[in-house]
Amino acid sequence: ISTTGIGGLTLGGGHGYLTRKFGLSIDNLVSAEVVIADGTIVEAAESRNEDLFWAIRGGGGNFGVVTSFSFRLHSVDTVLAGVTVWELERAGDVIRSYREFLPRTSEEVYAFLAIMNVPPAAPFPPELHGRSVAAITWCLLDPQGDVGPALEAFSAAGPPAFHFTAQLPYPALNSLFDPLLPPGMHCYKRGHFFDHISEQAIDVIMEHGSKLPTPLSWLMLYPVDGAAHKVGPDETAWSYRDAVWSGIVEGFEPEARNADRVEHWCRAFGDALQPHSMGAGYINFLMDGAPDRVRAAYRGNYERLADIKGRYDPGNVFRHNHNIKPRGGSNSTSE
């Protein structure tokens, strides 16, 4: 959604509608101005403070406060956007079709899968409002494109219950779901990377996806292949370059008294998916900062990150985050 902060998005890696064509946000970062723990202002780039530049591309807010970013830009104006919805009982066939279709399709085509409740708003017809469904959200970079050929890959799922596409300015697509998520709601989430979607994972999705605890609870599978696979796992701190999907189980609840049921559902769903995933998830989808989860999120890059943390923040000033403990420094500092 459009209210996502550019700082957290980028420092965690950054994926979205343009990832398959243009890579992650960090793959388009040219330089950054960073205030490090001792108050010094430094520039991080390929040719200046290279170790810091490597670390902030996926290492989160562990290394300093970024006060400016410089990005490589791409010309994207109008896109073809839309959504296709199937009844929930067809979700297994939708997921099977999606897992075969997505990795083989053009990088110009982006599509994420959701198990969700239909929002009570246009363009969805009233008879679908509030119903649990399997949905594909589309973004084709060619506004003159046609989703029809892509939909043929979903024939095993049967005719969709609803299908809609329209040419939209890219910012309009990026803000399309903003009204669903006003500020101030309670949220819990679990993230998982997938290099494939097994039948066992589909069984888990079907079981827990049929028990969405609130109108704003869902499972989503976001593509992180295409251009994101053209960067090596040790070229940036983001180490899951072999992941095809970044999955999230997430729930929102406006009332504090009901927040626990969202957390319980997310934990149960996430724990059940864990054995069928790559063992970790996107750092920006990590709800708690348990050390083992943080370490798993960085795979083999964790030790190098700890070394860099020890050089730039030996006292662990920047620790109210998914914390990477500094090697050779203290693990905390006084409040």
CSV table of C-alpha atoms in Angstrom, one decimal:
chain,number,residue,atom,x,y,z
A,1,ILE,CA,0.0,0.0,0.0
A,2,SER,CA,1.1,3.6,-0.6
A,3,THR,CA,1.7,4.4,3.1
A,4,THR,CA,4.6,1.9,3.4
A,5,GLY,CA,7.7,3.9,4.5
A,6,ILE,CA,10.5,4.2,2.0
A,7,GLY,CA,13.1,3.7,4.8
A,8,GLY,CA,11.8,0.4,6.2
A,9,LEU,CA,10.9,-0.9,2.7
A,10,THR,CA,14.3,-0.3,1.3
A,11,LEU,CA,16.5,-1.3,4.2
A,12,GLY,CA,14.6,-4.6,4.5
A,13,GLY,CA,15.0,-5.4,0.8
A,14,GLY,CA,11.8,-4.0,-0.8
A,15,HIS,CA,9.6,-6.1,-3.0
A,16,GLY,CA,6.4,-5.1,-4.9
A,17,TYR,CA,4.6,-5.0,-8.2
A,18,LEU,CA,7.8,-4.1,-10.1
A,19,THR,CA,10.1,-6.8,-8.6
A,20,ARG,CA,10.0,-9.3,-11.4
A,21,LYS,CA,11.0,-6.7,-14.0
A,22,PHE,CA,13.3,-4.4,-12.1
A,23,GLY,CA,14.4,-6.3,-9.0
A,24,LEU,CA,14.2,-5.4,-5.3
A,25,SER,CA,14.3,-1.8,-4.0
A,26,ILE,CA,17.9,-2.5,-2.9
A,27,ASP,CA,18.8,-3.6,-6.4
A,28,ASN,CA,18.0,-0.1,-7.5
A,29,LEU,CA,19.7,1.8,-4.6
A,30,VAL,CA,22.6,3.9,-5.9
A,31,SER,CA,23.7,5.5,-2.6
A,32,ALA,CA,22.5,6.5,0.8
A,33,GLU,CA,23.4,9.1,3.4
A,34,VAL,CA,23.6,7.5,6.8
A,35,VAL,CA,24.0,8.9,10.3
A,36,ILE,CA,25.9,6.2,12.2
A,37,ALA,CA,26.0,5.5,15.9
A,38,ASP,CA,28.7,8.0,16.8
A,39,GLY,CA,26.8,10.8,15.1
A,40,THR,CA,29.0,10.9,12.0
A,41,ILE,CA,27.2,11.4,8.6
A,42,VAL,CA,28.6,9.1,5.9
A,43,GLU,CA,27.8,8.2,2.4
A,44,ALA,CA,27.3,4.6,1.5
A,45,ALA,CA,27.7,3.6,-2.1
A,46,GLU,CA,29.5,1.0,-4.4
A,47,SER,CA,32.7,3.1,-4.1
A,48,ARG,CA,32.4,4.6,-0.7
A,49,ASN,CA,31.9,2.8,2.6
A,50,GLU,CA,31.2,-0.3,0.5
A,51,ASP,CA,30.8,-2.6,3.5
A,52,LEU,CA,28.1,-0.3,5.0
A,53,PHE,CA,26.4,-0.1,1.5
A,54,TRP,CA,26.3,-3.9,1.3
A,55,ALA,CA,24.8,-4.2,4.8
A,56,ILE,CA,22.0,-1.6,4.5
A,57,ARG,CA,20.8,-3.4,1.4
A,58,GLY,CA,18.7,-5.9,3.3
A,59,GLY,CA,20.2,-5.6,6.8
A,60,GLY,CA,17.4,-3.4,8.2
A,61,GLY,CA,17.8,-0.5,10.6
A,62,ASN,CA,20.8,-2.0,12.3
A,63,PHE,CA,23.6,0.2,11.0
A,64,GLY,CA,22.4,3.8,11.3
A,65,VAL,CA,19.6,6.3,10.4
A,66,VAL,CA,19.3,6.8,6.6
A,67,THR,CA,18.5,10.4,5.9
A,68,SER,CA,18.5,10.2,2.1
A,69,PHE,CA,18.3,7.6,-0.6
A,70,SER,CA,19.4,7.8,-4.3
A,71,PHE,CA,17.7,5.3,-6.6
A,72,ARG,CA,18.1,4.2,-10.2
A,73,LEU,CA,14.7,5.0,-11.8
A,74,HIS,CA,12.6,3.2,-14.4
A,75,SER,CA,9.9,4.6,-16.7
A,76,VAL,CA,6.6,3.2,-15.5
A,77,ASP,CA,3.4,5.1,-16.2
A,78,THR,CA,0.1,3.3,-16.8
A,79,VAL,CA,-0.2,-0.4,-16.1
A,80,LEU,CA,-2.9,-3.0,-16.7
A,81,ALA,CA,-4.1,-4.0,-13.2
A,82,GLY,CA,-6.9,-6.2,-12.0
A,83,VAL,CA,-8.1,-9.0,-9.8
A,84,THR,CA,-9.5,-12.5,-10.5
A,85,VAL,CA,-11.5,-14.3,-7.8
A,86,TRP,CA,-12.5,-18.0,-7.3
A,87,GLU,CA,-14.6,-19.6,-4.7
A,88,LEU,CA,-12.6,-20.8,-1.7
A,89,GLU,CA,-13.2,-24.5,-2.5
A,90,ARG,CA,-11.3,-24.0,-5.7
A,91,ALA,CA,-8.3,-22.6,-3.9
A,92,GLY,CA,-6.2,-25.8,-4.2
A,93,ASP,CA,-6.5,-25.8,-8.0
A,94,VAL,CA,-5.8,-22.0,-8.1
A,95,ILE,CA,-2.6,-22.5,-6.1
A,96,ARG,CA,-1.5,-25.4,-8.3
A,97,SER,CA,-2.1,-23.4,-11.4
A,98,TYR,CA,-0.3,-20.4,-10.0
A,99,ARG,CA,2.8,-22.3,-8.9
A,100,GLU,CA,3.2,-23.6,-12.5
A,101,PHE,CA,2.3,-20.4,-14.3
A,102,LEU,CA,4.1,-17.7,-12.4
A,103,PRO,CA,7.8,-18.8,-12.7
A,104,ARG,CA,7.4,-19.4,-16.4
A,105,THR,CA,5.6,-16.2,-17.4
A,106,SER,CA,7.2,-13.0,-18.7
A,107,GLU,CA,8.8,-10.7,-16.3
A,108,GLU,CA,6.4,-8.0,-17.6
A,109,VAL,CA,3.7,-9.9,-15.8
A,110,TYR,CA,3.3,-9.7,-12.0
A,111,ALA,CA,0.7,-11.6,-10.1
A,112,PHE,CA,0.3,-12.3,-6.4
A,113,LEU,CA,-2.0,-14.8,-4.8
A,114,ALA,CA,-4.2,-14.3,-1.8
A,115,ILE,CA,-6.5,-16.3,0.4
A,116,MET,CA,-8.7,-13.5,1.8
A,117,ASN,CA,-12.1,-12.1,2.4
A,118,VAL,CA,-13.7,-10.0,-0.3
A,119,PRO,CA,-13.8,-6.3,0.7
A,120,PRO,CA,-17.3,-4.8,0.8
A,121,ALA,CA,-16.5,-2.2,-1.9
A,122,ALA,CA,-16.2,-1.7,-5.6
A,123,PRO,CA,-15.3,-3.2,-8.0
A,124,PHE,CA,-16.5,-6.4,-6.2
A,125,PRO,CA,-20.2,-7.3,-6.6
A,126,PRO,CA,-22.3,-7.3,-3.4
A,127,GLU,CA,-22.9,-11.0,-3.5
A,128,LEU,CA,-19.2,-11.6,-3.0
A,129,HIS,CA,-18.7,-9.1,-0.2
A,130,GLY,CA,-17.3,-10.7,3.0
A,131,ARG,CA,-16.8,-14.1,1.4
A,132,SER,CA,-13.5,-16.0,1.7
A,133,VAL,CA,-11.9,-16.6,-1.8
A,134,ALA,CA,-8.7,-17.3,-3.6
A,135,ALA,CA,-7.6,-14.3,-5.6
A,136,ILE,CA,-5.0,-13.3,-8.1
A,137,THR,CA,-4.0,-9.6,-8.3
A,138,TRP,CA,-2.4,-8.6,-11.6
A,139,CYS,CA,0.0,-5.9,-12.8
A,140,LEU,CA,1.1,-6.0,-16.4
A,141,LEU,CA,3.6,-3.4,-17.3
A,142,ASP,CA,2.1,-3.2,-20.9
A,143,PRO,CA,-1.1,-1.3,-20.4
A,144,GLN,CA,-2.3,-2.6,-23.8
A,145,GLY,CA,-1.7,-6.2,-22.6
A,146,ASP,CA,-4.3,-8.9,-22.0
A,147,VAL,CA,-4.7,-11.0,-19.0
A,148,GLY,CA,-6.7,-13.5,-21.0
A,149,PRO,CA,-3.8,-15.7,-22.1
A,150,ALA,CA,-2.5,-15.9,-18.5
A,151,LEU,CA,-6.0,-16.9,-17.3
A,152,GLU,CA,-5.8,-19.9,-19.6
A,153,ALA,CA,-3.2,-21.3,-17.2
A,154,PHE,CA,-5.9,-21.4,-14.5
A,155,SER,CA,-8.4,-23.5,-16.4
A,156,ALA,CA,-8.1,-26.3,-13.9
A,157,ALA,CA,-9.6,-24.0,-11.3
A,158,GLY,CA,-12.8,-23.5,-13.3
A,159,PRO,CA,-14.5,-20.2,-14.2
A,160,PRO,CA,-13.7,-17.4,-11.8
A,161,ALA,CA,-16.5,-15.9,-9.7
A,162,PHE,CA,-15.3,-12.4,-10.6
A,163,HIS,CA,-12.7,-10.9,-13.0
A,164,PHE,CA,-11.8,-7.2,-13.5
A,165,THR,CA,-9.0,-5.4,-15.2
A,166,ALA,CA,-8.4,-1.7,-16.0
A,167,GLN,CA,-5.6,0.6,-17.1
A,168,LEU,CA,-4.4,2.5,-14.1
A,169,PRO,CA,-1.6,5.0,-13.4
A,170,TYR,CA,0.9,3.0,-11.4
A,171,PRO,CA,0.5,5.2,-8.2
A,172,ALA,CA,-3.3,4.4,-8.4
A,173,LEU,CA,-2.6,0.7,-8.3
A,174,ASN,CA,-0.1,1.1,-5.4
A,175,SER,CA,-2.8,2.9,-3.3
A,176,LEU,CA,-5.7,0.8,-4.4
A,177,PHE,CA,-5.9,-1.1,-1.1
A,178,ASP,CA,-5.2,1.9,1.2
A,179,PRO,CA,-8.8,2.3,2.4
A,180,LEU,CA,-8.7,-1.3,3.8
A,181,LEU,CA,-5.9,-0.4,6.3
A,182,PRO,CA,-6.4,2.8,8.2
A,183,PRO,CA,-3.8,3.6,10.9
A,184,GLY,CA,-4.2,2.3,14.4
A,185,MET,CA,-5.2,-1.3,13.9
A,186,HIS,CA,-3.7,-4.2,15.8
A,187,CYS,CA,-1.6,-6.5,13.5
A,188,TYR,CA,0.2,-9.8,13.7
A,189,LYS,CA,2.1,-11.5,10.9
A,190,ARG,CA,4.4,-14.3,10.0
A,191,GLY,CA,6.6,-14.5,6.8
A,192,HIS,CA,7.9,-17.5,4.9
A,193,PHE,CA,10.1,-17.8,1.7
A,194,PHE,CA,9.2,-20.5,-0.7
A,195,ASP,CA,11.2,-21.9,-3.7
A,196,HIS,CA,8.3,-24.2,-4.5
A,197,ILE,CA,4.8,-24.8,-3.2
A,198,SER,CA,4.4,-28.4,-2.1
A,199,GLU,CA,1.1,-30.3,-1.9
A,200,GLN,CA,1.6,-30.4,1.9
A,201,ALA,CA,1.8,-26.6,1.9
A,202,ILE,CA,-1.4,-26.4,-0.1
A,203,ASP,CA,-3.1,-28.7,2.5
A,204,VAL,CA,-2.0,-26.3,5.3
A,205,ILE,CA,-3.2,-23.3,3.3
A,206,MET,CA,-6.6,-24.9,2.7
A,207,GLU,CA,-7.0,-25.8,6.4
A,208,HIS,CA,-6.0,-22.5,7.9
A,209,GLY,CA,-7.2,-20.3,5.1
A,210,SER,CA,-10.7,-21.6,5.7
A,211,LYS,CA,-10.6,-20.1,9.2
A,212,LEU,CA,-9.7,-16.4,8.6
A,213,PRO,CA,-10.3,-14.8,12.0
A,214,THR,CA,-11.2,-11.3,10.9
A,215,PRO,CA,-12.3,-9.6,7.7
A,216,LEU,CA,-8.8,-8.3,7.2
A,217,SER,CA,-6.8,-11.6,7.6
A,218,TRP,CA,-5.1,-13.3,4.7
A,219,LEU,CA,-2.3,-15.4,3.3
A,220,MET,CA,-0.4,-13.8,0.4
A,221,LEU,CA,2.3,-15.1,-1.9
A,222,TYR,CA,4.3,-12.3,-3.5
A,223,PRO,CA,6.7,-13.2,-6.4
A,224,VAL,CA,10.4,-12.4,-5.8
A,225,ASP,CA,11.8,-14.1,-8.9
A,226,GLY,CA,12.7,-12.6,-12.3
A,227,ALA,CA,15.1,-9.7,-12.0
A,228,ALA,CA,15.6,-10.4,-8.3
A,229,HIS,CA,17.2,-13.7,-9.3
A,230,LYS,CA,19.9,-11.9,-11.4
A,231,VAL,CA,21.7,-10.7,-8.2
A,232,GLY,CA,23.8,-13.1,-6.3
A,233,PRO,CA,23.0,-14.2,-2.7
A,234,ASP,CA,26.2,-12.6,-1.4
A,235,GLU,CA,26.0,-9.3,-3.4
A,236,THR,CA,23.6,-7.8,-0.9
A,237,ALA,CA,22.5,-8.7,2.6
A,238,TRP,CA,19.3,-10.2,1.1
A,239,SER,CA,20.4,-13.8,0.9
A,240,TYR,CA,17.2,-15.5,-0.4
A,241,ARG,CA,17.8,-14.9,-4.1
A,242,ASP,CA,16.6,-18.4,-4.8
A,243,ALA,CA,13.2,-17.8,-3.3
A,244,VAL,CA,10.3,-17.6,-5.8
A,245,TRP,CA,7.7,-16.3,-3.4
A,246,SER,CA,7.8,-14.2,-0.2
A,247,GLY,CA,4.7,-15.4,1.7
A,248,ILE,CA,2.9,-13.7,4.5
A,249,VAL,CA,0.2,-14.8,7.0
A,250,GLU,CA,-1.3,-11.6,8.4
A,251,GLY,CA,-4.2,-10.3,10.3
A,252,PHE,CA,-5.6,-6.9,11.3
A,253,GLU,CA,-8.1,-6.2,14.1
A,254,PRO,CA,-9.3,-2.7,15.2
A,255,GLU,CA,-10.3,-3.8,18.7
A,256,ALA,CA,-7.7,-4.6,21.3
A,257,ARG,CA,-9.9,-7.1,23.0
A,258,ASN,CA,-9.9,-9.2,19.8
A,259,ALA,CA,-6.2,-8.9,18.9
A,260,ASP,CA,-5.3,-12.2,20.5
A,261,ARG,CA,-7.3,-14.3,18.1
A,262,VAL,CA,-5.4,-12.8,15.2
A,263,GLU,CA,-2.1,-13.6,16.8
A,264,HIS,CA,-3.2,-17.2,17.7
A,265,TRP,CA,-4.3,-17.8,14.1
A,266,CYS,CA,-1.2,-16.4,12.6
A,267,ARG,CA,1.1,-18.4,14.9
A,268,ALA,CA,-0.8,-21.6,14.2
A,269,PHE,CA,-0.8,-21.1,10.5
A,270,GLY,CA,2.8,-19.9,10.4
A,271,ASP,CA,4.0,-22.9,12.5
A,272,ALA,CA,2.2,-25.3,10.2
A,273,LEU,CA,3.7,-23.7,7.1
A,274,GLN,CA,7.2,-23.6,8.4
A,275,PRO,CA,8.3,-27.2,7.6
A,276,HIS,CA,7.1,-26.7,4.0
A,277,SER,CA,8.9,-23.3,3.5
A,278,MET,CA,12.6,-22.4,3.1
A,279,GLY,CA,12.9,-22.1,6.8
A,280,ALA,CA,12.7,-18.3,7.2
A,281,GLY,CA,10.9,-15.2,5.9
A,282,TYR,CA,11.4,-11.7,4.7
A,283,ILE,CA,12.8,-9.5,7.5
A,284,ASN,CA,10.0,-6.9,7.0
A,285,PHE,CA,7.5,-9.7,7.7
A,286,LEU,CA,9.2,-10.8,10.9
A,287,MET,CA,7.0,-9.8,13.8
A,288,ASP,CA,9.2,-10.8,16.7
A,289,GLY,CA,12.9,-10.3,16.8
A,290,ALA,CA,13.9,-13.7,18.3
A,291,PRO,CA,17.6,-14.2,17.6
A,292,ASP,CA,17.2,-17.5,15.8
A,293,ARG,CA,14.6,-16.0,13.5
A,294,VAL,CA,16.8,-13.0,12.7
A,295,ARG,CA,19.8,-15.2,12.0
A,296,ALA,CA,17.7,-17.5,9.7
A,297,ALA,CA,16.5,-14.5,7.8
A,298,TYR,CA,20.1,-13.7,6.7
A,299,ARG,CA,21.4,-17.2,6.2
A,300,GLY,CA,25.1,-17.3,5.5
A,301,ASN,CA,25.3,-13.5,5.4
A,302,TYR,CA,24.6,-13.1,9.1
A,303,GLU,CA,28.3,-13.4,10.2
A,304,ARG,CA,29.4,-10.7,7.8
A,305,LEU,CA,26.6,-8.5,9.0
A,306,ALA,CA,27.6,-9.0,12.6
A,307,ASP,CA,31.2,-8.0,11.7
A,308,ILE,CA,30.0,-4.8,10.0
A,309,LYS,CA,27.7,-4.0,12.9
A,310,GLY,CA,30.7,-4.3,15.2
A,311,ARG,CA,32.6,-1.7,13.1
A,312,TYR,CA,29.7,0.8,12.7
A,313,ASP,CA,27.7,0.3,15.9
A,314,PRO,CA,29.8,-1.6,18.5
A,315,GLY,CA,27.6,-0.5,21.4
A,316,ASN,CA,24.4,-1.7,19.6
A,317,VAL,CA,22.8,1.7,19.8
A,318,PHE,CA,20.5,0.6,16.9
A,319,ARG,CA,18.9,-2.4,18.6
A,320,HIS,CA,15.1,-1.7,18.7
A,321,ASN,CA,14.7,-3.6,15.5
A,322,HIS,CA,15.3,-7.2,14.2
A,323,ASN,CA,18.6,-7.0,15.9
A,324,ILE,CA,22.0,-8.1,14.6
A,325,LYS,CA,24.3,-8.3,17.5
A,326,PRO,CA,27.7,-6.6,16.9
A,327,ARG,CA,30.7,-8.8,16.8
A,328,GLY,CA,33.5,-7.5,19.0
A,329,GLY,CA,31.2,-4.9,20.7
A,330,SER,CA,28.7,-4.9,23.5
A,331,ASN,CA,25.2,-6.3,22.9
A,332,SER,CA,23.4,-3.3,24.3
A,333,THR,CA,23.9,0.2,25.6
A,334,SER,CA,22.2,2.2,28.4
A,335,GLU,CA,18.8,3.7,27.7
